[in-house]
Structure formats: C-alpha cells, structure tokens
mmCIF file of C-alpha atoms in Angstrom:
data_model
loop_
_atom_site.group_PDB
_atom_site.id
_atom_site.type_symbol
_atom_site.label_atom_id
_atom_site.label_comp_id
_atom_site.label_asym_id
_atom_site.label_seq_id
_atom_site.Cartn_x
_atom_site.Cartn_y
_atom_site.Cartn_z
ATOM 1 C CA MET A 1 -22.090 14.351 -89.586
ATOM 2 C CA LYS A 2 -23.518 13.705 -86.192
ATOM 3 C CA PHE A 3 -25.389 10.345 -85.669
ATOM 4 C CA ASP A 4 -27.673 10.882 -82.380
ATOM 5 C CA THR A 5 -29.583 8.636 -80.077
ATOM 6 C CA ALA A 6 -32.871 10.588 -80.754
ATOM 7 C CA HIS A 7 -36.038 8.612 -80.677
ATOM 8 C CA ASP A 8 -33.902 5.450 -79.033
ATOM 9 C CA ALA A 9 -32.105 5.191 -81.916
ATOM 10 C CA ASP A 10 -28.347 3.291 -81.939
ATOM 11 C CA PRO A 11 -25.830 5.892 -83.136
ATOM 12 C CA GLY A 12 -23.514 2.815 -83.733
ATOM 13 C CA LYS A 13 -25.469 1.244 -86.038
ATOM 14 C CA GLU A 14 -26.784 4.191 -87.748
ATOM 15 C CA PHE A 15 -23.192 4.799 -88.503
ATOM 16 C CA GLU A 16 -22.741 1.359 -89.909
ATOM 17 C CA MET A 17 -25.545 1.580 -92.287
ATOM 18 C CA TYR A 18 -24.564 4.756 -93.546
ATOM 19 C CA CYS A 19 -20.977 3.579 -94.500
ATOM 20 C CA SER A 20 -22.660 0.325 -95.921
ATOM 21 C CA LYS A 21 -24.546 2.713 -97.844
ATOM 22 C CA LEU A 22 -21.898 4.816 -99.393
ATOM 23 C CA ASP A 23 -20.067 1.464 -100.428
ATOM 24 C CA ARG A 24 -22.990 -0.126 -102.427
ATOM 25 C CA GLN A 25 -23.213 3.068 -104.230
ATOM 26 C CA GLY A 26 -19.246 2.810 -104.997
ATOM 27 C CA VAL A 27 -18.469 6.137 -103.205
ATOM 28 C CA ARG A 28 -14.961 6.933 -102.239
ATOM 29 C CA TYR A 29 -14.768 8.126 -98.844
ATOM 30 C CA VAL A 30 -12.417 8.904 -95.759
ATOM 31 C CA ILE A 31 -13.220 9.316 -92.105
ATOM 32 C CA GLU A 32 -10.649 11.452 -90.559
ATOM 33 C CA GLU A 33 -12.287 11.795 -87.216
ATOM 34 C CA ASN A 34 -14.593 9.401 -85.164
ATOM 35 C CA LYS A 35 -15.746 10.885 -81.338
ATOM 36 C CA LEU A 36 -17.917 9.324 -78.976
ATOM 37 C CA GLN A 37 -19.934 12.604 -77.373
ATOM 38 C CA ASP A 38 -21.104 12.411 -73.867
ATOM 39 C CA ASP A 39 -24.871 11.821 -74.684
ATOM 40 C CA GLY A 40 -24.263 8.476 -76.632
ATOM 41 C CA SER A 41 -23.987 10.124 -79.964
ATOM 42 C CA ILE A 42 -21.074 9.659 -82.511
ATOM 43 C CA VAL A 43 -19.490 12.759 -84.380
ATOM 44 C CA VAL A 44 -17.814 11.815 -87.668
ATOM 45 C CA LYS A 45 -15.517 14.100 -90.040
ATOM 46 C CA ILE A 46 -15.813 12.543 -93.619
ATOM 47 C CA ARG A 47 -14.601 13.227 -96.745
ATOM 48 C CA LYS A 48 -16.562 11.956 -99.567
ATOM 49 C CA GLN A 49 -16.729 11.806 -103.423
ATOM 50 C CA TYR A 50 -19.834 13.610 -105.006
ATOM 51 C CA ASN A 51 -21.081 12.746 -107.996
ATOM 52 C CA ALA A 52 -18.635 10.967 -110.501
ATOM 53 C CA TYR A 53 -15.705 13.854 -110.135
ATOM 54 C CA LYS A 54 -12.461 12.466 -109.966
ATOM 55 C CA THR A 55 -10.721 12.776 -106.497
ATOM 56 C CA GLU A 56 -7.018 13.039 -107.720
ATOM 57 C CA GLY A 57 -5.257 13.138 -104.361
ATOM 58 C CA TYR A 58 -8.166 14.260 -102.246
ATOM 59 C CA LEU A 59 -8.839 10.894 -101.165
ATOM 60 C CA ASP A 60 -5.615 9.143 -100.840
#
C-alpha cells in the first residue's frame, strides 16, 4: 500500500489511522516492510487476514 502526500495529507497519520482501523475491526495483520520515499510518501508491504478465514501459520 502507498500512503502519499496528495492533497496535503500526512502519510504517517494516514498509516496510523489505517492500522487503528484494522485493530478496531479485529483484523490480524503483519507489516513486513515500511519504507519512506523521497517524496515523503510511505510504502508499506502488509499481509492481512481477509474475511474470517483461519490464518494458521500465515500471520505467525
């Protein structure tokens, strides 16, 4: 996912809000990579649970 600086957005805050939303919804996720780009945007590689399927070993 890419959190960019379009329309004067704060990518760090957008990323925090996205993670908070996942936490509130009870979605399991793992952040594999988090890179700050030259233009100020943040690129995140994330694995997350979809639907209510079991994630045996996938998110460990």
